[in-house]
């Protein structure tokens, strides 16, 4: 993760992990925990690397030589790992992204990178869904965008109500995906969200 002037140092971050270990009732000086603060800080650097990236930059390079292709483009089952901003617990899921091009397309790996960038930040699933859709709409200017996310929230399965096997589905539809029921239905049929798929 990039350092900024007001960002705590790595030493401060590791000290914070030692404090949490002690607060939980552990001895941070115990042999098995000596390197834990360093490992946790390194893991945070990976889990939250999305703060170092601008997802819109991934969409900047487009292709216009598509032989007049103007039908829906859908990338489904983009696996992601994120973290809930309320409890810092994992959110594990899949994103499905579709758009109706307006003269230009983007490499499909770039759609996955947009999902990944927003996922690797502290998130609320509803916000992440909207952010992905809006960034695609703003940069590509397609005729429409659809994003559906299915997520399992560990803040609900490992604490609180302890309900396993529950997933949350959120969607954001823009342009023709919102205004045209047939376009929206085609997208939802393509991604076929739900159990038993």
PDB file of C-alpha atoms in Angstrom:
ATOM      1  CA  UNK A   1       0.000   0.000   0.000  1.00  0.00           C
ATOM      2  CA  UNK A   2       1.266   3.455  -0.884  1.00  0.00           C
ATOM      3  CA  UNK A   3       2.481   5.676   1.932  1.00  0.00           C
ATOM      4  CA  UNK A   4       0.982   9.129   2.354  1.00  0.00           C
ATOM      5  CA  UNK A   5       2.077  11.873   4.780  1.00  0.00           C
ATOM      6  CA  UNK A   6      -0.849  11.313   7.173  1.00  0.00           C
ATOM      7  CA  UNK A   7      -0.755   7.513   6.964  1.00  0.00           C
ATOM      8  CA  UNK A   8       0.501   5.643  10.046  1.00  0.00           C
ATOM      9  CA  UNK A   9       3.882   3.969   9.631  1.00  0.00           C
ATOM     10  CA  UNK A  10       4.338   0.235   9.313  1.00  0.00           C
ATOM     11  CA  UNK A  11       5.726   0.174  12.868  1.00  0.00           C
ATOM     12  CA  UNK A  12       2.570   1.888  14.122  1.00  0.00           C
ATOM     13  CA  UNK A  13       0.388  -0.604  12.230  1.00  0.00           C
ATOM     14  CA  UNK A  14       2.280  -3.556  13.722  1.00  0.00           C
ATOM     15  CA  UNK A  15       1.967  -2.015  17.193  1.00  0.00           C
ATOM     16  CA  UNK A  16      -1.795  -1.745  16.670  1.00  0.00           C
ATOM     17  CA  UNK A  17      -1.954  -5.476  15.872  1.00  0.00           C
ATOM     18  CA  UNK A  18       0.001  -6.260  19.068  1.00  0.00           C
ATOM     19  CA  UNK A  19      -2.505  -4.126  20.992  1.00  0.00           C
ATOM     20  CA  UNK A  20      -5.440  -6.080  19.530  1.00  0.00           C
ATOM     21  CA  UNK A  21      -3.753  -9.379  20.383  1.00  0.00           C
ATOM     22  CA  UNK A  22      -3.273  -8.235  23.984  1.00  0.00           C
ATOM     23  CA  UNK A  23      -6.850  -6.932  24.123  1.00  0.00           C
ATOM     24  CA  UNK A  24      -8.106 -10.362  22.990  1.00  0.00           C
ATOM     25  CA  UNK A  25      -6.271 -11.933  25.944  1.00  0.00           C
ATOM     26  CA  UNK A  26      -3.133 -13.130  24.177  1.00  0.00           C
ATOM     27  CA  UNK A  27       0.534 -12.506  24.872  1.00  0.00           C
ATOM     28  CA  UNK A  28       1.928 -10.777  21.745  1.00  0.00           C
ATOM     29  CA  UNK A  29       5.415 -11.830  22.858  1.00  0.00           C
ATOM     30  CA  UNK A  30       4.485 -15.529  22.732  1.00  0.00           C
ATOM     31  CA  UNK A  31       6.639 -17.411  20.206  1.00  0.00           C
ATOM     32  CA  UNK A  32       3.741 -18.273  17.893  1.00  0.00           C
ATOM     33  CA  UNK A  33       2.636 -14.637  17.741  1.00  0.00           C
ATOM     34  CA  UNK A  34       5.980 -12.867  17.384  1.00  0.00           C
ATOM     35  CA  UNK A  35       5.659 -12.466  13.599  1.00  0.00           C
ATOM     36  CA  UNK A  36       1.867 -12.106  13.546  1.00  0.00           C
ATOM     37  CA  UNK A  37       1.851  -8.273  13.482  1.00  0.00           C
ATOM     38  CA  UNK A  38       4.191  -8.295  10.475  1.00  0.00           C
ATOM     39  CA  UNK A  39       2.062 -10.923   8.706  1.00  0.00           C
ATOM     40  CA  UNK A  40      -1.179  -9.070   9.400  1.00  0.00           C
ATOM     41  CA  UNK A  41       0.224  -5.803   8.042  1.00  0.00           C
ATOM     42  CA  UNK A  42       1.427  -7.623   4.906  1.00  0.00           C
ATOM     43  CA  UNK A  43      -2.002  -9.217   4.508  1.00  0.00           C
ATOM     44  CA  UNK A  44      -3.643  -5.797   4.816  1.00  0.00           C
ATOM     45  CA  UNK A  45      -1.359  -4.545   2.064  1.00  0.00           C
ATOM     46  CA  UNK A  46      -2.777  -7.264  -0.187  1.00  0.00           C
ATOM     47  CA  UNK A  47      -6.413  -7.170   0.949  1.00  0.00           C
ATOM     48  CA  UNK A  48      -6.672  -3.390   0.615  1.00  0.00           C
ATOM     49  CA  UNK A  49      -4.470  -2.769  -2.410  1.00  0.00           C
ATOM     50  CA  UNK A  50      -7.516  -1.320  -4.185  1.00  0.00           C
ATOM     51  CA  UNK A  51      -6.829   2.032  -2.558  1.00  0.00           C
ATOM     52  CA  UNK A  52      -3.653   2.274  -4.653  1.00  0.00           C
ATOM     53  CA  UNK A  53      -5.463   1.783  -7.979  1.00  0.00           C
ATOM     54  CA  UNK A  54      -7.830   3.907 -10.037  1.00  0.00           C
ATOM     55  CA  UNK A  55     -10.372   1.498 -11.564  1.00  0.00           C
ATOM     56  CA  UNK A  56     -11.230   3.995 -14.295  1.00  0.00           C
ATOM     57  CA  UNK A  57      -7.693   3.780 -15.670  1.00  0.00           C
ATOM     58  CA  UNK A  58      -8.294   0.111 -16.523  1.00  0.00           C
ATOM     59  CA  UNK A  59     -11.195   1.151 -18.751  1.00  0.00           C
ATOM     60  CA  UNK A  60      -9.337   3.904 -20.594  1.00  0.00           C
ATOM     61  CA  UNK A  61      -7.933   1.678 -23.356  1.00  0.00           C
ATOM     62  CA  UNK A  62     -10.765   0.694 -25.668  1.00  0.00           C
ATOM     63  CA  UNK A  63     -11.160  -0.935 -29.056  1.00  0.00           C
ATOM     64  CA  UNK A  64     -13.336   0.452 -31.836  1.00  0.00           C
ATOM     65  CA  UNK A  65     -12.590  -2.144 -34.533  1.00  0.00           C
ATOM     66  CA  UNK A  66     -15.366  -4.536 -33.598  1.00  0.00           C
ATOM     67  CA  UNK A  67     -16.996  -5.019 -37.040  1.00  0.00           C
ATOM     68  CA  UNK A  68     -20.101  -3.170 -35.928  1.00  0.00           C
ATOM     69  CA  UNK A  69     -20.717  -5.378 -32.873  1.00  0.00           C
ATOM     70  CA  UNK A  70     -23.464  -3.717 -30.854  1.00  0.00           C
ATOM     71  CA  UNK A  71     -24.955  -6.504 -28.763  1.00  0.00           C
ATOM     72  CA  UNK A  72     -24.615  -7.054 -25.029  1.00  0.00           C
ATOM     73  CA  UNK A  73     -21.265  -8.023 -23.535  1.00  0.00           C
ATOM     74  CA  UNK A  74     -21.421  -9.933 -20.256  1.00  0.00           C
ATOM     75  CA  UNK A  75     -18.664 -11.194 -17.977  1.00  0.00           C
ATOM     76  CA  UNK A  76     -20.109 -13.344 -15.250  1.00  0.00           C
ATOM     77  CA  UNK A  77     -18.815 -15.173 -12.193  1.00  0.00           C
ATOM     78  CA  UNK A  78     -15.998 -12.733 -11.413  1.00  0.00           C
ATOM     79  CA  UNK A  79     -14.915 -14.041  -8.022  1.00  0.00           C
ATOM     80  CA  UNK A  80     -13.917 -11.462  -5.430  1.00  0.00           C
ATOM     81  CA  UNK A  81     -12.911 -11.114  -1.808  1.00  0.00           C
ATOM     82  CA  UNK A  82     -13.688  -7.928   0.026  1.00  0.00           C
ATOM     83  CA  UNK A  83     -14.095  -6.770   3.618  1.00  0.00           C
ATOM     84  CA  UNK A  84     -17.108  -5.270   5.324  1.00  0.00           C
ATOM     85  CA  UNK A  85     -16.406  -1.750   6.506  1.00  0.00           C
ATOM     86  CA  UNK A  86     -18.568  -2.261   9.604  1.00  0.00           C
ATOM     87  CA  UNK A  87     -16.813  -5.284  11.146  1.00  0.00           C
ATOM     88  CA  UNK A  88     -13.764  -5.721   8.868  1.00  0.00           C
ATOM     89  CA  UNK A  89     -14.980  -9.262   8.171  1.00  0.00           C
ATOM     90  CA  UNK A  90     -14.632 -10.896   4.745  1.00  0.00           C
ATOM     91  CA  UNK A  91     -17.249 -10.680   2.009  1.00  0.00           C
ATOM     92  CA  UNK A  92     -16.749 -13.499  -0.493  1.00  0.00           C
ATOM     93  CA  UNK A  93     -18.690 -13.556  -3.705  1.00  0.00           C
ATOM     94  CA  UNK A  94     -19.128 -13.202  -7.428  1.00  0.00           C
ATOM     95  CA  UNK A  95     -19.835 -10.210  -9.605  1.00  0.00           C
ATOM     96  CA  UNK A  96     -21.608 -10.247 -12.956  1.00  0.00           C
ATOM     97  CA  UNK A  97     -21.019  -7.275 -15.244  1.00  0.00           C
ATOM     98  CA  UNK A  98     -22.689  -6.447 -18.545  1.00  0.00           C
ATOM     99  CA  UNK A  99     -22.797  -3.473 -20.867  1.00  0.00           C
ATOM    100  CA  UNK A 100     -24.267  -2.507 -24.210  1.00  0.00           C
ATOM    101  CA  UNK A 101     -21.436  -0.939 -26.215  1.00  0.00           C
ATOM    102  CA  UNK A 102     -21.809   2.341 -28.010  1.00  0.00           C
ATOM    103  CA  UNK A 103     -19.103   2.006 -30.678  1.00  0.00           C
ATOM    104  CA  UNK A 104     -16.244   0.819 -28.460  1.00  0.00           C
ATOM    105  CA  UNK A 105     -15.436  -2.112 -26.205  1.00  0.00           C
ATOM    106  CA  UNK A 106     -12.891  -2.787 -23.497  1.00  0.00           C
ATOM    107  CA  UNK A 107     -10.789  -5.894 -22.920  1.00  0.00           C
ATOM    108  CA  UNK A 108     -12.737  -8.248 -20.683  1.00  0.00           C
ATOM    109  CA  UNK A 109      -9.894  -8.601 -18.175  1.00  0.00           C
ATOM    110  CA  UNK A 110     -10.334  -4.890 -17.488  1.00  0.00           C
ATOM    111  CA  UNK A 111     -13.879  -5.491 -16.243  1.00  0.00           C
ATOM    112  CA  UNK A 112     -12.508  -8.046 -13.788  1.00  0.00           C
ATOM    113  CA  UNK A 113      -9.844  -5.542 -12.682  1.00  0.00           C
ATOM    114  CA  UNK A 114     -12.498  -2.915 -11.984  1.00  0.00           C
ATOM    115  CA  UNK A 115     -14.348  -5.388  -9.754  1.00  0.00           C
ATOM    116  CA  UNK A 116     -11.092  -6.366  -8.044  1.00  0.00           C
ATOM    117  CA  UNK A 117     -10.062  -2.768  -7.376  1.00  0.00           C
ATOM    118  CA  UNK A 118     -13.323  -1.840  -5.680  1.00  0.00           C
ATOM    119  CA  UNK A 119     -13.430  -5.169  -3.803  1.00  0.00           C
ATOM    120  CA  UNK A 120      -9.973  -4.593  -2.334  1.00  0.00           C
ATOM    121  CA  UNK A 121     -11.236  -1.734  -0.186  1.00  0.00           C
ATOM    122  CA  UNK A 122     -13.416  -1.646   2.901  1.00  0.00           C
ATOM    123  CA  UNK A 123     -16.876  -1.990   1.423  1.00  0.00           C
ATOM    124  CA  UNK A 124     -20.609  -2.146   1.714  1.00  0.00           C
ATOM    125  CA  UNK A 125     -21.909  -4.445  -1.017  1.00  0.00           C
ATOM    126  CA  UNK A 126     -24.534  -1.964  -2.188  1.00  0.00           C
ATOM    127  CA  UNK A 127     -21.906   0.756  -2.576  1.00  0.00           C
ATOM    128  CA  UNK A 128     -19.491  -1.546  -4.380  1.00  0.00           C
ATOM    129  CA  UNK A 129     -22.209  -2.561  -6.847  1.00  0.00           C
ATOM    130  CA  UNK A 130     -22.976   1.082  -7.638  1.00  0.00           C
ATOM    131  CA  UNK A 131     -19.294   2.059  -7.893  1.00  0.00           C
ATOM    132  CA  UNK A 132     -18.538  -0.656 -10.449  1.00  0.00           C
ATOM    133  CA  UNK A 133     -21.537   0.250 -12.610  1.00  0.00           C
ATOM    134  CA  UNK A 134     -20.920   3.990 -12.449  1.00  0.00           C
ATOM    135  CA  UNK A 135     -17.236   3.757 -13.341  1.00  0.00           C
ATOM    136  CA  UNK A 136     -18.051   1.662 -16.440  1.00  0.00           C
ATOM    137  CA  UNK A 137     -20.800   4.093 -17.415  1.00  0.00           C
ATOM    138  CA  UNK A 138     -18.613   7.167 -16.901  1.00  0.00           C
ATOM    139  CA  UNK A 139     -15.594   5.905 -18.849  1.00  0.00           C
ATOM    140  CA  UNK A 140     -17.060   3.762 -21.642  1.00  0.00           C
ATOM    141  CA  UNK A 141     -20.269   5.763 -22.141  1.00  0.00           C
ATOM    142  CA  UNK A 142     -22.165   2.620 -23.220  1.00  0.00           C
ATOM    143  CA  UNK A 143     -25.896   2.507 -23.922  1.00  0.00           C
ATOM    144  CA  UNK A 144     -26.342   0.717 -20.627  1.00  0.00           C
ATOM    145  CA  UNK A 145     -24.629  -1.113 -17.779  1.00  0.00           C
ATOM    146  CA  UNK A 146     -25.770  -3.871 -15.472  1.00  0.00           C
ATOM    147  CA  UNK A 147     -23.960  -5.138 -12.385  1.00  0.00           C
ATOM    148  CA  UNK A 148     -25.196  -7.894 -10.081  1.00  0.00           C
ATOM    149  CA  UNK A 149     -23.207  -9.026  -7.054  1.00  0.00           C
ATOM    150  CA  UNK A 150     -23.770 -12.103  -4.913  1.00  0.00           C
ATOM    151  CA  UNK A 151     -21.921 -12.023  -1.608  1.00  0.00           C
ATOM    152  CA  UNK A 152     -21.606 -14.100   1.551  1.00  0.00           C
ATOM    153  CA  UNK A 153     -20.903 -11.843   4.514  1.00  0.00           C
ATOM    154  CA  UNK A 154     -18.762 -13.312   7.276  1.00  0.00           C
ATOM    155  CA  UNK A 155     -19.902 -10.540   9.628  1.00  0.00           C
ATOM    156  CA  UNK A 156     -23.253 -12.362   9.595  1.00  0.00           C
ATOM    157  CA  UNK A 157     -22.039 -15.969   9.467  1.00  0.00           C
ATOM    158  CA  UNK A 158     -19.241 -15.899  12.067  1.00  0.00           C
ATOM    159  CA  UNK A 159     -20.706 -13.412  14.555  1.00  0.00           C
ATOM    160  CA  UNK A 160     -24.043 -11.870  15.468  1.00  0.00           C
ATOM    161  CA  UNK A 161     -26.870 -14.054  14.142  1.00  0.00           C
ATOM    162  CA  UNK A 162     -24.494 -16.827  12.923  1.00  0.00           C
ATOM    163  CA  UNK A 163     -26.540 -17.676   9.816  1.00  0.00           C
ATOM    164  CA  UNK A 164     -24.575 -19.778   7.324  1.00  0.00           C
ATOM    165  CA  UNK A 165     -25.517 -20.428   3.717  1.00  0.00           C
ATOM    166  CA  UNK A 166     -27.014 -16.963   3.299  1.00  0.00           C
ATOM    167  CA  UNK A 167     -26.000 -14.773   0.375  1.00  0.00           C
ATOM    168  CA  UNK A 168     -26.954 -11.230  -0.473  1.00  0.00           C
ATOM    169  CA  UNK A 169     -27.705 -10.113  -4.034  1.00  0.00           C
ATOM    170  CA  UNK A 170     -27.456  -6.485  -5.125  1.00  0.00           C
ATOM    171  CA  UNK A 171     -27.881  -4.942  -8.543  1.00  0.00           C
ATOM    172  CA  UNK A 172     -27.327  -1.645 -10.293  1.00  0.00           C
ATOM    173  CA  UNK A 173     -28.803  -0.991 -13.714  1.00  0.00           C
ATOM    174  CA  UNK A 174     -28.021   2.112 -15.768  1.00  0.00           C
ATOM    175  CA  UNK A 175     -29.189   3.322 -19.171  1.00  0.00           C
ATOM    176  CA  UNK A 176     -31.021   0.711 -21.237  1.00  0.00           C
ATOM    177  CA  UNK A 177     -30.523  -1.894 -18.521  1.00  0.00           C
ATOM    178  CA  UNK A 178     -32.710   0.284 -16.305  1.00  0.00           C
ATOM    179  CA  UNK A 179     -35.095   1.728 -18.891  1.00  0.00           C
ATOM    180  CA  UNK A 180     -35.733  -1.277 -21.149  1.00  0.00           C
ATOM    181  CA  UNK A 181     -37.262  -4.328 -19.485  1.00  0.00           C
ATOM    182  CA  UNK A 182     -36.196  -6.585 -22.384  1.00  0.00           C
ATOM    183  CA  UNK A 183     -32.536  -5.557 -22.093  1.00  0.00           C
ATOM    184  CA  UNK A 184     -32.608  -6.058 -18.338  1.00  0.00           C
ATOM    185  CA  UNK A 185     -34.296  -9.469 -18.722  1.00  0.00           C
ATOM    186  CA  UNK A 186     -31.712 -10.567 -21.297  1.00  0.00           C
ATOM    187  CA  UNK A 187     -28.878  -9.616 -18.948  1.00  0.00           C
ATOM    188  CA  UNK A 188     -30.449 -11.442 -16.002  1.00  0.00           C
ATOM    189  CA  UNK A 189     -31.022 -14.477 -18.195  1.00  0.00           C
ATOM    190  CA  UNK A 190     -27.376 -14.446 -19.290  1.00  0.00           C
ATOM    191  CA  UNK A 191     -26.062 -14.398 -15.732  1.00  0.00           C
ATOM    192  CA  UNK A 192     -28.699 -16.796 -14.370  1.00  0.00           C
ATOM    193  CA  UNK A 193     -28.144 -15.794 -10.758  1.00  0.00           C
ATOM    194  CA  UNK A 194     -29.117 -18.091  -7.941  1.00  0.00           C
ATOM    195  CA  UNK A 195     -28.622 -21.537  -6.419  1.00  0.00           C
ATOM    196  CA  UNK A 196     -28.655 -24.627  -8.608  1.00  0.00           C
ATOM    197  CA  UNK A 197     -27.304 -22.749 -11.603  1.00  0.00           C
TER     198      UNK A 197
END
